């Protein structure tokens, strides 16, 4: 098909939308290492996981054999309200850069959560409802995941208790109000509603909270309240499974026009978007059917893949969750306070960590002023104000396109535009005012995190 | 075509997108009254208008005869970056309401300006660029129009000077930062950059500004700066022309599935969205080819159509702009401070005013707590957090659907969902906290506005 026929935006027809999620672990020769019980250091059983997570989600978490898992009709219906997400040909950006490269992006921001997070939130809420639960608990930092879960719970008439890091609760009141509009209860963390919260408040009276503390509170409420479970928006295998909808749609859209990408780029914090975007392409690569250059992009100030260790670590700062084997900076690692661009998680999905360790993808770290320069350029040319997280992928996509300009290569570049930056204007203001700083931790800075890694002989 | 085949969202193919705007005035027997020069009370000539507005836009403003006007290729290309806007079948809302009515909404919020305003902003920026201008000036209140114009000017590499009502500038820093990210200069109004601004500051040192004052400053800068013109986001005929893209796309999408609407509903402030949405349907009605119930919805606290007078009035509070014949509450009218829902303009597009006066459409006013109840219900069921403005249309759409539930009528209802409410969370918070109030002005409250109407014998 000639290039002229490729529209600015490719929207799949409803009939073309995926009806199954793709489980990349089924095609991995080296499976991701299992979650370990922090007390026994033995693999977590389904029963143990079932105390915290919904039953069917536990099955998905442990499923390493089924390549495809049916998307229930109710979730397909919800997906139809805001999906398919468009695959956009960045004609204007290509022209401005003067590159022979062809650039596409999968835009996940056309929903009120402002990101791809809704893809897994609706699945997790559905299984909670199916199990007859009354509600779910979770934590949120910036608020994207909390918003997505609030929307999903509202749709299925489930109670939703969100523990929001206190400093975000106070500094991002608008995110909080979106969640409240969807009927969620939002509690600043640490709070007096939990034992762990009370303990932390007693020890650190002036604390503004942390994601680790909010996780601990959310988990405590889930396991101690009849009819509740805890849900998480990234890192887990089940989340990557649900997010495979991103990559599946992308692949169907590309195949429809006979386009084969050369480079696939995604930002990576816990791995939910990257894992979802690349999954069907990675599947082809694992099965030896095709080859792609796959690039994970992370902040230079939180470089888990590029500078972390591949080791068992706690998933949360509070050290109450299972241990996961992953590329990690240590659960005690906290990015510099001047880091504005999201993707702050100290570790990385076990699945992606294994794939990276096995050489199936590469990783790059980028500094935040360069990220916001790319964000501003993209906004002005392509019209969409991107989330800081997404802008990490934009940065590398532009860099790759400029390389093609030098070499004359007509590569096809696909990147994930995970969301919009409408609730991130404080960071944009710093950039607009010229006061945004870069920060690359020294080896000395990283040492305490590595020293805090648990001693696990696996 | 059977109902089952109608998807959740109808996206036109690029090839199906309109290539012309529709000029409803060509089909009106009673044309809208001309703009008058406030000094001479004679109709404004093209030359007089050309001192303030771009040449080609003046031609469009005065054009009452051409039914269709070609959309320039450059604007069509830009439209392809964020259009077609989806026409969404509100299956979930219908189910929740238990109504036999079929509800559709045209969603204009899938772009960074967050509303339909971009449709006219890009057109006005294009004609300014074509004329060889250096830049444009405008005013903005809440910031939707200013954002849209900033995006459009950035695309065409035009300077953009926005005068933002001071209270909004301070209370809505995020909107301001979006505009700055797109390269616009944003000045709080009143300012010391203009004579009129200095005069107002001298007379009212503590003033937080008004839209009328910001208009006066923007116009002063436009007429006194070489290579600049003033642009406006609503009320004018040219704006309704550009916004006809909304209705044209809607009609093509409906026709594609053989759907004939019974009721068409739009919110109305200055009339840009309503005028655009209804235009091709109104055309059929004017030509006697079809009949539709067309409903304009306005806030009870700013009821220009339902309680205003049809008379010549100033378009701005500062009384520097031409006079327009329209339904108006008087240019001195200011809605109650507790009004949070937008649509604050004291008048209404001359074209819509004439159509309303001639009985081609009806109008309803709604109170804001009822509007936010509808907004919350819609968000929870359909997933999109609507702008307060758009929620006026949602309110009446739900009311009409509930009437159908009583009567058993299977009416097809189409409404305009003009945008998203992501920058309106202060208003949502008031509603969430239960402290939002209603306000209906008494006849006594409206008297000063009516008394301020200029004496024009036309």
PDB file of N, CA and C in Angstrom, chain A residues 103-167:
ATOM      1  N   UNK A 103       7.418   8.143  11.591  1.00  0.00           N
ATOM      2  CA  UNK A 103       7.188   8.082  13.035  1.00  0.00           C
ATOM      3  C   UNK A 103       5.700   7.854  13.325  1.00  0.00           C
ATOM      4  N   UNK A 104       5.425   6.873  14.160  1.00  0.00           N
ATOM      5  CA  UNK A 104       4.056   6.601  14.614  1.00  0.00           C
ATOM      6  C   UNK A 104       4.031   6.619  16.142  1.00  0.00           C
ATOM      7  N   UNK A 105       2.901   7.073  16.680  1.00  0.00           N
ATOM      8  CA  UNK A 105       2.762   6.908  18.134  1.00  0.00           C
ATOM      9  C   UNK A 105       1.378   6.399  18.488  1.00  0.00           C
ATOM     10  N   UNK A 106       1.359   5.540  19.483  1.00  0.00           N
ATOM     11  CA  UNK A 106       0.099   5.003  19.984  1.00  0.00           C
ATOM     12  C   UNK A 106      -0.316   5.883  21.150  1.00  0.00           C
ATOM     13  N   UNK A 107      -1.428   6.610  20.968  1.00  0.00           N
ATOM     14  CA  UNK A 107      -1.828   7.617  21.957  1.00  0.00           C
ATOM     15  C   UNK A 107      -2.884   7.060  22.911  1.00  0.00           C
ATOM     16  N   UNK A 108      -2.501   6.953  24.181  1.00  0.00           N
ATOM     17  CA  UNK A 108      -3.380   6.357  25.192  1.00  0.00           C
ATOM     18  C   UNK A 108      -4.046   7.410  26.092  1.00  0.00           C
ATOM     19  N   UNK A 109      -3.933   8.686  25.725  1.00  0.00           N
ATOM     20  CA  UNK A 109      -4.402   9.742  26.632  1.00  0.00           C
ATOM     21  C   UNK A 109      -5.842  10.194  26.448  1.00  0.00           C
ATOM     22  N   UNK A 110      -6.563   9.613  25.488  1.00  0.00           N
ATOM     23  CA  UNK A 110      -7.933  10.070  25.222  1.00  0.00           C
ATOM     24  C   UNK A 110      -8.968   9.480  26.169  1.00  0.00           C
ATOM     25  N   UNK A 111      -8.677   9.545  27.440  1.00  0.00           N
ATOM     26  CA  UNK A 111      -9.697   9.156  28.423  1.00  0.00           C
ATOM     27  C   UNK A 111      -9.426   9.966  29.673  1.00  0.00           C
ATOM     28  N   UNK A 112     -10.419  10.038  30.563  1.00  0.00           N
ATOM     29  CA  UNK A 112     -10.326  10.977  31.674  1.00  0.00           C
ATOM     30  C   UNK A 112      -9.201  10.644  32.653  1.00  0.00           C
ATOM     31  N   UNK A 113      -8.768   9.387  32.728  1.00  0.00           N
ATOM     32  CA  UNK A 113      -7.622   9.094  33.599  1.00  0.00           C
ATOM     33  C   UNK A 113      -6.353   9.700  32.999  1.00  0.00           C
ATOM     34  N   UNK A 114      -6.400  10.030  31.718  1.00  0.00           N
ATOM     35  CA  UNK A 114      -5.277  10.703  31.067  1.00  0.00           C
ATOM     36  C   UNK A 114      -4.128   9.792  30.691  1.00  0.00           C
ATOM     37  N   UNK A 115      -4.324   8.488  30.832  1.00  0.00           N
ATOM     38  CA  UNK A 115      -3.232   7.570  30.514  1.00  0.00           C
ATOM     39  C   UNK A 115      -3.751   6.177  30.218  1.00  0.00           C
ATOM     40  N   UNK A 116      -2.791   5.280  29.955  1.00  0.00           N
ATOM     41  CA  UNK A 116      -3.097   3.881  29.684  1.00  0.00           C
ATOM     42  C   UNK A 116      -3.553   3.122  30.929  1.00  0.00           C
ATOM     43  N   UNK A 117      -3.433   3.728  32.103  1.00  0.00           N
ATOM     44  CA  UNK A 117      -3.697   3.000  33.348  1.00  0.00           C
ATOM     45  C   UNK A 117      -5.102   2.383  33.388  1.00  0.00           C
ATOM     46  N   UNK A 118      -6.034   3.018  32.684  1.00  0.00           N
ATOM     47  CA  UNK A 118      -7.419   2.538  32.703  1.00  0.00           C
ATOM     48  C   UNK A 118      -7.551   1.114  32.150  1.00  0.00           C
ATOM     49  N   UNK A 119      -6.639   0.730  31.243  1.00  0.00           N
ATOM     50  CA  UNK A 119      -6.714  -0.602  30.628  1.00  0.00           C
ATOM     51  C   UNK A 119      -6.663  -1.726  31.658  1.00  0.00           C
ATOM     52  N   UNK A 120      -5.838  -1.531  32.689  1.00  0.00           N
ATOM     53  CA  UNK A 120      -5.743  -2.558  33.737  1.00  0.00           C
ATOM     54  C   UNK A 120      -6.718  -2.286  34.871  1.00  0.00           C
ATOM     55  N   UNK A 121      -6.997  -1.021  35.130  1.00  0.00           N
ATOM     56  CA  UNK A 121      -7.928  -0.681  36.220  1.00  0.00           C
ATOM     57  C   UNK A 121      -9.288  -1.329  35.983  1.00  0.00           C
ATOM     58  N   UNK A 122      -9.769  -1.245  34.747  1.00  0.00           N
ATOM     59  CA  UNK A 122     -11.110  -1.799  34.479  1.00  0.00           C
ATOM     60  C   UNK A 122     -11.094  -3.312  34.596  1.00  0.00           C
ATOM     61  N   UNK A 123      -9.987  -3.942  34.229  1.00  0.00           N
ATOM     62  CA  UNK A 123      -9.893  -5.392  34.353  1.00  0.00           C
ATOM     63  C   UNK A 123      -9.879  -5.803  35.824  1.00  0.00           C
ATOM     64  N   UNK A 124      -9.083  -5.106  36.603  1.00  0.00           N
ATOM     65  CA  UNK A 124      -8.974  -5.459  38.017  1.00  0.00           C
ATOM     66  C   UNK A 124     -10.296  -5.199  38.746  1.00  0.00           C
ATOM     67  N   UNK A 125     -10.972  -4.117  38.395  1.00  0.00           N
ATOM     68  CA  UNK A 125     -12.272  -3.837  39.025  1.00  0.00           C
ATOM     69  C   UNK A 125     -13.296  -4.904  38.631  1.00  0.00           C
ATOM     70  N   UNK A 126     -13.240  -5.326  37.370  1.00  0.00           N
ATOM     71  CA  UNK A 126     -14.179  -6.351  36.900  1.00  0.00           C
ATOM     72  C   UNK A 126     -14.025  -7.649  37.704  1.00  0.00           C
ATOM     73  N   UNK A 127     -12.784  -8.100  37.868  1.00  0.00           N
ATOM     74  CA  UNK A 127     -12.584  -9.364  38.587  1.00  0.00           C
ATOM     75  C   UNK A 127     -12.935  -9.228  40.062  1.00  0.00           C
ATOM     76  N   UNK A 128     -12.737  -8.054  40.610  1.00  0.00           N
ATOM     77  CA  UNK A 128     -13.135  -7.827  42.006  1.00  0.00           C
ATOM     78  C   UNK A 128     -14.652  -7.922  42.142  1.00  0.00           C
ATOM     79  N   UNK A 129     -15.353  -7.318  41.184  1.00  0.00           N
ATOM     80  CA  UNK A 129     -16.823  -7.365  41.201  1.00  0.00           C
ATOM     81  C   UNK A 129     -17.304  -8.794  41.028  1.00  0.00           C
ATOM     82  N   UNK A 130     -16.659  -9.512  40.094  1.00  0.00           N
ATOM     83  CA  UNK A 130     -17.053 -10.886  39.784  1.00  0.00           C
ATOM     84  C   UNK A 130     -16.900 -11.784  41.014  1.00  0.00           C
ATOM     85  N   UNK A 131     -15.889 -11.473  41.819  1.00  0.00           N
ATOM     86  CA  UNK A 131     -15.629 -12.259  43.025  1.00  0.00           C
ATOM     87  C   UNK A 131     -16.606 -11.885  44.138  1.00  0.00           C
ATOM     88  N   UNK A 132     -17.445 -10.889  43.894  1.00  0.00           N
ATOM     89  CA  UNK A 132     -18.426 -10.483  44.903  1.00  0.00           C
ATOM     90  C   UNK A 132     -17.864  -9.570  45.968  1.00  0.00           C
ATOM     91  N   UNK A 133     -16.732  -8.956  45.685  1.00  0.00           N
ATOM     92  CA  UNK A 133     -16.134  -8.060  46.680  1.00  0.00           C
ATOM     93  C   UNK A 133     -16.944  -6.770  46.808  1.00  0.00           C
ATOM     94  N   UNK A 134     -16.755  -6.112  47.949  1.00  0.00           N
ATOM     95  CA  UNK A 134     -17.405  -4.814  48.144  1.00  0.00           C
ATOM     96  C   UNK A 134     -16.576  -3.686  47.560  1.00  0.00           C
ATOM     97  N   UNK A 135     -15.247  -3.865  47.634  1.00  0.00           N
ATOM     98  CA  UNK A 135     -14.408  -2.772  47.149  1.00  0.00           C
ATOM     99  C   UNK A 135     -12.952  -3.159  47.068  1.00  0.00           C
ATOM    100  N   UNK A 136     -12.150  -2.202  46.659  1.00  0.00           N
ATOM    101  CA  UNK A 136     -10.703  -2.407  46.548  1.00  0.00           C
ATOM    102  C   UNK A 136      -9.973  -1.214  47.164  1.00  0.00           C
ATOM    103  N   UNK A 137      -8.720  -1.444  47.501  1.00  0.00           N
ATOM    104  CA  UNK A 137      -7.876  -0.362  48.016  1.00  0.00           C
ATOM    105  C   UNK A 137      -6.654  -0.245  47.112  1.00  0.00           C
ATOM    106  N   UNK A 138      -6.107   0.943  47.081  1.00  0.00           N
ATOM    107  CA  UNK A 138      -4.867   1.127  46.339  1.00  0.00           C
ATOM    108  C   UNK A 138      -4.157   2.372  46.854  1.00  0.00           C
ATOM    109  N   UNK A 139      -2.947   2.589  46.333  1.00  0.00           N
ATOM    110  CA  UNK A 139      -2.235   3.824  46.633  1.00  0.00           C
ATOM    111  C   UNK A 139      -2.089   4.594  45.344  1.00  0.00           C
ATOM    112  N   UNK A 140      -1.853   5.888  45.440  1.00  0.00           N
ATOM    113  CA  UNK A 140      -1.530   6.651  44.245  1.00  0.00           C
ATOM    114  C   UNK A 140      -0.566   7.760  44.624  1.00  0.00           C
ATOM    115  N   UNK A 141       0.328   8.063  43.691  1.00  0.00           N
ATOM    116  CA  UNK A 141       1.271   9.163  43.927  1.00  0.00           C
ATOM    117  C   UNK A 141       0.760  10.384  43.197  1.00  0.00           C
ATOM    118  N   UNK A 142       1.136  10.504  41.939  1.00  0.00           N
ATOM    119  CA  UNK A 142       0.689  11.634  41.131  1.00  0.00           C
ATOM    120  C   UNK A 142      -0.806  11.603  40.877  1.00  0.00           C
ATOM    121  N   UNK A 143      -1.393  10.412  40.872  1.00  0.00           N
ATOM    122  CA  UNK A 143      -2.838  10.329  40.776  1.00  0.00           C
ATOM    123  C   UNK A 143      -3.406   9.693  39.519  1.00  0.00           C
ATOM    124  N   UNK A 144      -2.561   9.357  38.546  1.00  0.00           N
ATOM    125  CA  UNK A 144      -3.086   8.746  37.323  1.00  0.00           C
ATOM    126  C   UNK A 144      -3.742   7.401  37.595  1.00  0.00           C
ATOM    127  N   UNK A 145      -3.046   6.567  38.352  1.00  0.00           N
ATOM    128  CA  UNK A 145      -3.588   5.247  38.652  1.00  0.00           C
ATOM    129  C   UNK A 145      -4.835   5.363  39.526  1.00  0.00           C
ATOM    130  N   UNK A 146      -4.793   6.218  40.520  1.00  0.00           N
ATOM    131  CA  UNK A 146      -5.952   6.395  41.392  1.00  0.00           C
ATOM    132  C   UNK A 146      -7.168   6.868  40.601  1.00  0.00           C
ATOM    133  N   UNK A 147      -6.944   7.761  39.659  1.00  0.00           N
ATOM    134  CA  UNK A 147      -8.053   8.248  38.831  1.00  0.00           C
ATOM    135  C   UNK A 147      -8.622   7.117  37.984  1.00  0.00           C
ATOM    136  N   UNK A 148      -7.728   6.360  37.361  1.00  0.00           N
ATOM    137  CA  UNK A 148      -8.178   5.247  36.514  1.00  0.00           C
ATOM    138  C   UNK A 148      -8.988   4.249  37.330  1.00  0.00           C
ATOM    139  N   UNK A 149      -8.494   3.912  38.518  1.00  0.00           N
ATOM    140  CA  UNK A 149      -9.206   2.928  39.338  1.00  0.00           C
ATOM    141  C   UNK A 149     -10.549   3.484  39.811  1.00  0.00           C
ATOM    142  N   UNK A 150     -10.596   4.779  40.143  1.00  0.00           N
ATOM    143  CA  UNK A 150     -11.861   5.399  40.553  1.00  0.00           C
ATOM    144  C   UNK A 150     -12.902   5.285  39.448  1.00  0.00           C
ATOM    145  N   UNK A 151     -12.469   5.539  38.226  1.00  0.00           N
ATOM    146  CA  UNK A 151     -13.386   5.440  37.087  1.00  0.00           C
ATOM    147  C   UNK A 151     -13.894   4.010  36.926  1.00  0.00           C
ATOM    148  N   UNK A 152     -12.986   3.067  37.034  1.00  0.00           N
ATOM    149  CA  UNK A 152     -13.347   1.657  36.841  1.00  0.00           C
ATOM    150  C   UNK A 152     -14.302   1.185  37.929  1.00  0.00           C
ATOM    151  N   UNK A 153     -14.025   1.579  39.174  1.00  0.00           N
ATOM    152  CA  UNK A 153     -14.877   1.157  40.290  1.00  0.00           C
ATOM    153  C   UNK A 153     -16.263   1.792  40.185  1.00  0.00           C
ATOM    154  N   UNK A 154     -16.289   3.052  39.750  1.00  0.00           N
ATOM    155  CA  UNK A 154     -17.560   3.721  39.576  1.00  0.00           C
ATOM    156  C   UNK A 154     -18.421   2.973  38.560  1.00  0.00           C
ATOM    157  N   UNK A 155     -17.787   2.502  37.500  1.00  0.00           N
ATOM    158  CA  UNK A 155     -18.521   1.794  36.440  1.00  0.00           C
ATOM    159  C   UNK A 155     -19.127   0.498  36.962  1.00  0.00           C
ATOM    160  N   UNK A 156     -18.383  -0.202  37.826  1.00  0.00           N
ATOM    161  CA  UNK A 156     -18.875  -1.485  38.341  1.00  0.00           C
ATOM    162  C   UNK A 156     -19.505  -1.354  39.731  1.00  0.00           C
ATOM    163  N   UNK A 157     -19.695  -0.104  40.185  1.00  0.00           N
ATOM    164  CA  UNK A 157     -20.356   0.143  41.465  1.00  0.00           C
ATOM    165  C   UNK A 157     -19.628  -0.551  42.624  1.00  0.00           C
ATOM    166  N   UNK A 158     -18.317  -0.413  42.617  1.00  0.00           N
ATOM    167  CA  UNK A 158     -17.461  -0.944  43.680  1.00  0.00           C
ATOM    168  C   UNK A 158     -16.953   0.217  44.522  1.00  0.00           C
ATOM    169  N   UNK A 159     -16.777  -0.019  45.820  1.00  0.00           N
ATOM    170  CA  UNK A 159     -16.150   1.006  46.640  1.00  0.00           C
ATOM    171  C   UNK A 159     -14.654   1.070  46.306  1.00  0.00           C
ATOM    172  N   UNK A 160     -14.111   2.271  46.370  1.00  0.00           N
ATOM    173  CA  UNK A 160     -12.699   2.456  46.013  1.00  0.00           C
ATOM    174  C   UNK A 160     -12.035   3.351  47.053  1.00  0.00           C
ATOM    175  N   UNK A 161     -11.091   2.789  47.795  1.00  0.00           N
ATOM    176  CA  UNK A 161     -10.373   3.552  48.819  1.00  0.00           C
ATOM    177  C   UNK A 161      -8.957   3.814  48.323  1.00  0.00           C
ATOM    178  N   UNK A 162      -8.659   5.081  48.128  1.00  0.00           N
ATOM    179  CA  UNK A 162      -7.344   5.450  47.590  1.00  0.00           C
ATOM    180  C   UNK A 162      -6.510   6.124  48.677  1.00  0.00           C
ATOM    181  N   UNK A 163      -5.318   5.605  48.911  1.00  0.00           N
ATOM    182  CA  UNK A 163      -4.356   6.279  49.786  1.00  0.00           C
ATOM    183  C   UNK A 163      -3.423   7.090  48.907  1.00  0.00           C
ATOM    184  N   UNK A 164      -3.502   8.407  49.082  1.00  0.00           N
ATOM    185  CA  UNK A 164      -2.740   9.300  48.207  1.00  0.00           C
ATOM    186  C   UNK A 164      -1.611   9.929  49.021  1.00  0.00           C
ATOM    187  N   UNK A 165      -0.402   9.826  48.513  1.00  0.00           N
ATOM    188  CA  UNK A 165       0.763  10.402  49.188  1.00  0.00           C
ATOM    189  C   UNK A 165       0.416  11.841  49.605  1.00  0.00           C
ATOM    190  N   UNK A 166       0.600  12.143  50.897  1.00  0.00           N
ATOM    191  CA  UNK A 166       0.083  13.392  51.449  1.00  0.00           C
ATOM    192  C   UNK A 166       0.521  14.633  50.672  1.00  0.00           C
ATOM    193  N   UNK A 167       1.776  14.650  50.273  1.00  0.00           N
ATOM    194  CA  UNK A 167       2.269  15.838  49.569  1.00  0.00           C
ATOM    195  C   UNK A 167       1.550  16.018  48.228  1.00  0.00           C
TER     196      UNK A 167
END
